[in-house]
Every structure is written in C-alpha cells, then in structure tokens.
Amino acid sequence: MGATAGRGSGLTAGDRFQTIVDPDATPADAEPLARRDVEWLTAEGVVLDARTRCVPGPSLGYPPGPHRGGP
C-alpha cells in the first residue's frame, strides 16, 4: 500500500498509490486477473474503461474515473 497524501505531508495526489496483487498468481493467471481487476475498478468508478496516453512514456493506461479519490 502506498503513502497517503495529507495536508503538510509534503506529498501530492500523484504520490499516492495502492498495489493490487495476488502473490500466488502464475504468469498464466495474469491476463484473467488483470481483466477482472480492471472490470472491478471501472465498475467502482476508480478508472475509466478506455485506455489513453495518460501515463508517462509510450504506454497506454487507464485514466482516473469519477470516484478516484484525492483532490
């Protein structure tokens, strides 16, 4: 789990993150688990379903949804 940004903490919203992992997952499990997690995060409004250039570099990522939390 990542740091929590707060007033006077020196952290900004971009410094906050959480990691969702299954420590027992195999490489064969990766794609179905990722698909399930993205479906859950989009259903909760944490991210949007369409991948865009919202992350650094050439990769595509899921942009923040309406219920992303933070400021």
Coordinates of C-alpha atoms in Angstrom, one line a residue:
M1 CA 0.0 0.0 0.0
G2 CA 1.3 3.5 -0.8
A3 CA 1.7 6.7 1.1
T4 CA -1.4 8.8 1.9
A5 CA -1.2 12.4 0.9
G6 CA -2.3 14.8 3.5
R7 CA -2.0 18.5 4.4
G8 CA 1.5 19.2 5.4
S9 CA 2.7 15.8 4.5
G10 CA 4.8 17.0 1.5
L11 CA 3.0 14.5 -0.7
T12 CA 0.7 15.3 -3.6
A13 CA -2.1 13.3 -5.1
G14 CA 0.4 11.9 -7.7
D15 CA 2.5 10.5 -4.8
R16 CA -0.3 8.2 -3.6
F17 CA -0.8 4.7 -4.9
Q18 CA -2.0 1.2 -4.0
T19 CA -0.9 -2.1 -5.5
I20 CA -3.3 -4.9 -6.1
V21 CA -1.6 -8.2 -6.4
D22 CA -2.2 -11.9 -5.9
P23 CA 1.1 -13.2 -4.5
D24 CA 0.2 -16.8 -5.6
A25 CA -0.7 -15.8 -9.2
T26 CA 1.1 -17.6 -12.0
P27 CA 2.0 -16.0 -15.4
A28 CA -1.0 -17.9 -16.9
D29 CA -3.2 -16.2 -14.3
A30 CA -2.0 -12.7 -15.2
E31 CA -4.4 -11.8 -18.0
P32 CA -7.7 -13.0 -16.5
L33 CA -6.8 -11.4 -13.1
A34 CA -5.9 -8.1 -14.8
R35 CA -9.2 -8.2 -16.7
R36 CA -11.1 -8.9 -13.5
D37 CA -9.4 -6.1 -11.6
V38 CA -10.0 -3.5 -14.4
E39 CA -13.6 -4.5 -14.6
W40 CA -13.9 -4.0 -10.8
L41 CA -12.0 -0.7 -10.8
T42 CA -14.2 0.6 -13.7
A43 CA -17.4 -0.6 -12.0
E44 CA -16.4 1.4 -8.9
G45 CA -15.5 4.5 -10.9
V46 CA -11.9 4.5 -9.9
V47 CA -10.7 4.3 -13.5
L48 CA -12.3 4.8 -16.9
D49 CA -12.5 1.7 -19.2
A50 CA -10.8 3.3 -22.3
R51 CA -7.0 3.2 -22.3
T52 CA -5.4 6.5 -23.2
R53 CA -1.9 8.2 -23.1
C54 CA -2.5 9.3 -19.5
V55 CA 0.8 7.7 -18.2
P56 CA 4.4 8.7 -18.8
G57 CA 6.1 7.2 -21.8
P58 CA 4.7 5.4 -24.8
S59 CA 2.4 3.0 -22.9
L60 CA -1.4 3.4 -22.5
G61 CA -3.1 3.5 -19.2
Y62 CA -6.5 3.8 -17.6
P63 CA -7.4 7.4 -16.8
P64 CA -8.9 8.3 -13.4
G65 CA -12.6 7.8 -13.0
P66 CA -15.2 10.0 -11.2
H67 CA -14.6 8.2 -7.9
R68 CA -10.8 8.1 -8.0
G69 CA -10.4 9.8 -4.6
G70 CA -8.0 12.5 -3.7
P71 CA -8.3 16.2 -4.6

